[in-house]
Amino acid sequence: MAPKRAREQRLIKRYAGSRFYEPSTKSYVSVDDLKRWHLEGYDIAVRDAETGQFVTQDVLATYSTN
């Protein structure tokens, strides 16, 4: 049986003012981008730039109704 293909991970840094930055593309991204990627099956990891803590679940939950 072939191994499952790993989902591509997108590491995002969250800065003050809810700005999100993707270092791999060297660009800022929107919450809509995060939601779309999550729905497309990407493994999203959001890390707070100041504290270094992962805040992925908080970010996706906070903006899921918008």
Coordinates of N, CA and C in Angstrom, one line a residue:
M1 N 0.8 -1.2 0.0 CA 0.0 0.0 0.0 C 0.9 1.2 0.0
A2 N 0.6 2.2 -0.9 CA 1.4 3.4 -1.0 C 1.1 4.3 0.2
P3 N 2.2 4.9 0.7 CA 2.0 5.9 1.9 C 1.2 7.1 1.5
K4 N 0.4 7.6 2.4 CA -0.4 8.8 2.2 C 0.5 9.9 1.8
R5 N 0.1 10.7 0.9 CA 0.8 11.9 0.5 C 0.7 13.0 1.6
A6 N 1.7 13.5 2.1 CA 1.7 14.5 3.1 C 1.1 15.8 2.5
R7 N 0.3 16.4 3.3 CA -0.3 17.7 2.9 C 0.8 18.8 3.0
E8 N 0.8 19.7 2.1 CA 1.8 20.8 2.1 C 1.4 21.7 3.3
Q9 N 2.5 22.1 4.0 CA 2.3 23.0 5.1 C 2.6 24.4 4.8
R10 N 1.8 25.3 5.2 CA 2.0 26.7 5.0 C 2.2 27.3 6.4
L11 N 3.5 27.8 6.7 CA 3.8 28.5 7.9 C 3.5 29.9 7.8
I12 N 2.7 30.5 8.7 CA 2.3 31.9 8.6 C 2.7 32.5 9.9
K13 N 3.2 33.7 9.9 CA 3.5 34.5 11.1 C 2.4 35.6 11.3
R14 N 1.9 35.7 12.5 CA 0.9 36.7 12.8 C 1.6 37.8 13.6
Y15 N 1.4 39.0 13.0 CA 2.0 40.2 13.6 C 0.8 41.0 14.3
A16 N 1.2 42.0 15.0 CA 0.2 42.9 15.6 C -0.8 43.5 14.6
G17 N -2.0 43.7 15.0 CA -3.0 44.2 14.1 C -3.5 43.1 13.2
S18 N -3.4 41.9 13.6 CA -3.8 40.7 12.8 C -3.3 40.7 11.3
R19 N -2.1 41.1 11.2 CA -1.4 41.0 9.9 C -0.8 39.6 9.8
F20 N -0.9 39.0 8.7 CA -0.4 37.6 8.5 C 0.6 37.6 7.4
Y21 N 1.8 37.0 7.6 CA 2.9 37.0 6.7 C 3.3 35.6 6.4
E22 N 3.5 35.3 5.1 CA 4.0 34.0 4.7 C 5.5 34.1 4.3
P23 N 6.4 33.7 5.1 CA 7.8 33.8 4.8 C 8.3 33.1 3.5
S24 N 7.6 32.0 3.2 CA 8.1 31.3 2.0 C 7.8 32.0 0.7
T25 N 6.7 32.9 0.7 CA 6.4 33.7 -0.5 C 6.8 35.1 -0.3
K26 N 7.3 35.5 0.9 CA 7.7 36.8 1.3 C 6.6 37.8 1.0
S27 N 5.3 37.4 1.4 CA 4.2 38.3 1.2 C 3.2 38.2 2.3
Y28 N 2.4 39.3 2.5 CA 1.3 39.3 3.4 C 0.2 38.6 2.8
V29 N -0.6 37.9 3.7 CA -1.8 37.2 3.2 C -3.0 37.6 4.0
S30 N -4.1 37.3 3.5 CA -5.4 37.7 4.2 C -6.0 36.5 4.9
V31 N -6.9 36.8 5.8 CA -7.6 35.8 6.5 C -8.4 34.9 5.5
D32 N -8.9 35.5 4.4 CA -9.6 34.8 3.4 C -8.6 33.8 2.8
D33 N -7.4 34.1 2.6 CA -6.4 33.2 2.0 C -6.2 32.0 3.0
L34 N -6.1 32.3 4.3 CA -5.9 31.2 5.3 C -7.1 30.3 5.2
K35 N -8.3 30.8 5.2 CA -9.5 30.0 5.2 C -9.6 29.2 3.9
R36 N -9.3 29.8 2.8 CA -9.3 29.0 1.5 C -8.3 27.9 1.5
W37 N -7.1 28.2 1.9 CA -6.1 27.1 2.0 C -6.5 26.0 2.9
H38 N -7.0 26.4 4.0 CA -7.5 25.3 5.0 C -8.6 24.4 4.3
L39 N -9.5 25.0 3.7 CA -10.5 24.3 3.0 C -10.0 23.4 1.8
E40 N -8.9 23.9 1.2 CA -8.3 23.2 0.1 C -7.4 22.0 0.6
G41 N -7.3 21.9 1.9 CA -6.5 20.8 2.5 C -5.1 21.1 2.9
Y42 N -4.7 22.3 2.8 CA -3.3 22.6 3.2 C -3.3 22.6 4.8
D43 N -2.1 22.2 5.3 CA -1.9 22.2 6.7 C -1.4 23.6 7.1
I44 N -2.2 24.4 7.7 CA -1.9 25.8 8.1 C -1.3 25.8 9.5
A45 N -0.2 26.5 9.6 CA 0.3 26.7 11.0 C 0.6 28.2 11.1
V46 N -0.1 28.8 12.1 CA 0.0 30.2 12.4 C 0.8 30.4 13.7
R47 N 1.8 31.1 13.6 CA 2.7 31.4 14.8 C 2.7 32.8 15.1
D48 N 2.5 33.2 16.4 CA 2.5 34.6 16.8 C 4.0 35.0 16.7
A49 N 4.2 36.1 16.0 CA 5.6 36.6 15.8 C 6.3 37.1 17.1
E50 N 5.5 37.6 18.0 CA 6.0 38.1 19.3 C 6.3 37.1 20.3
T51 N 5.3 36.1 20.5 CA 5.5 35.1 21.6 C 6.1 33.8 21.1
G52 N 5.9 33.6 19.8 CA 6.4 32.3 19.2 C 5.4 31.1 19.4
Q53 N 4.3 31.4 20.0 CA 3.3 30.3 20.2 C 2.5 30.1 19.0
F54 N 2.1 28.9 18.8 CA 1.2 28.6 17.7 C -0.2 29.0 18.0
V55 N -0.9 29.7 17.2 CA -2.2 30.2 17.4 C -3.2 29.9 16.3
T56 N -2.9 28.8 15.6 CA -3.6 28.4 14.4 C -5.1 28.2 14.7
Q57 N -5.4 27.4 15.7 CA -6.8 27.1 16.1 C -7.6 28.4 16.4
D58 N -6.9 29.3 17.2 CA -7.5 30.5 17.6 C -7.9 31.4 16.3
V59 N -6.9 31.5 15.4 CA -7.1 32.3 14.2 C -8.2 31.7 13.4
L60 N -8.2 30.4 13.1 CA -9.2 29.9 12.2 C -10.6 29.9 12.9
A61 N -10.7 29.7 14.2 CA -12.0 29.8 14.9 C -12.5 31.2 14.9
T62 N -11.6 32.2 15.2 CA -12.0 33.6 15.3 C -12.6 34.1 14.0
Y63 N -12.0 33.7 12.9 CA -12.4 34.3 11.6 C -13.3 33.3 10.8
S64 N -13.7 32.2 11.4 CA -14.5 31.2 10.6 C -15.9 31.7 10.3
T65 N -16.5 32.7 11.1 CA -17.8 33.2 10.8 C -17.8 34.4 9.9
N66 N -16.6 34.9 9.6 CA -16.6 36.1 8.8 C -16.7 35.8 7.3

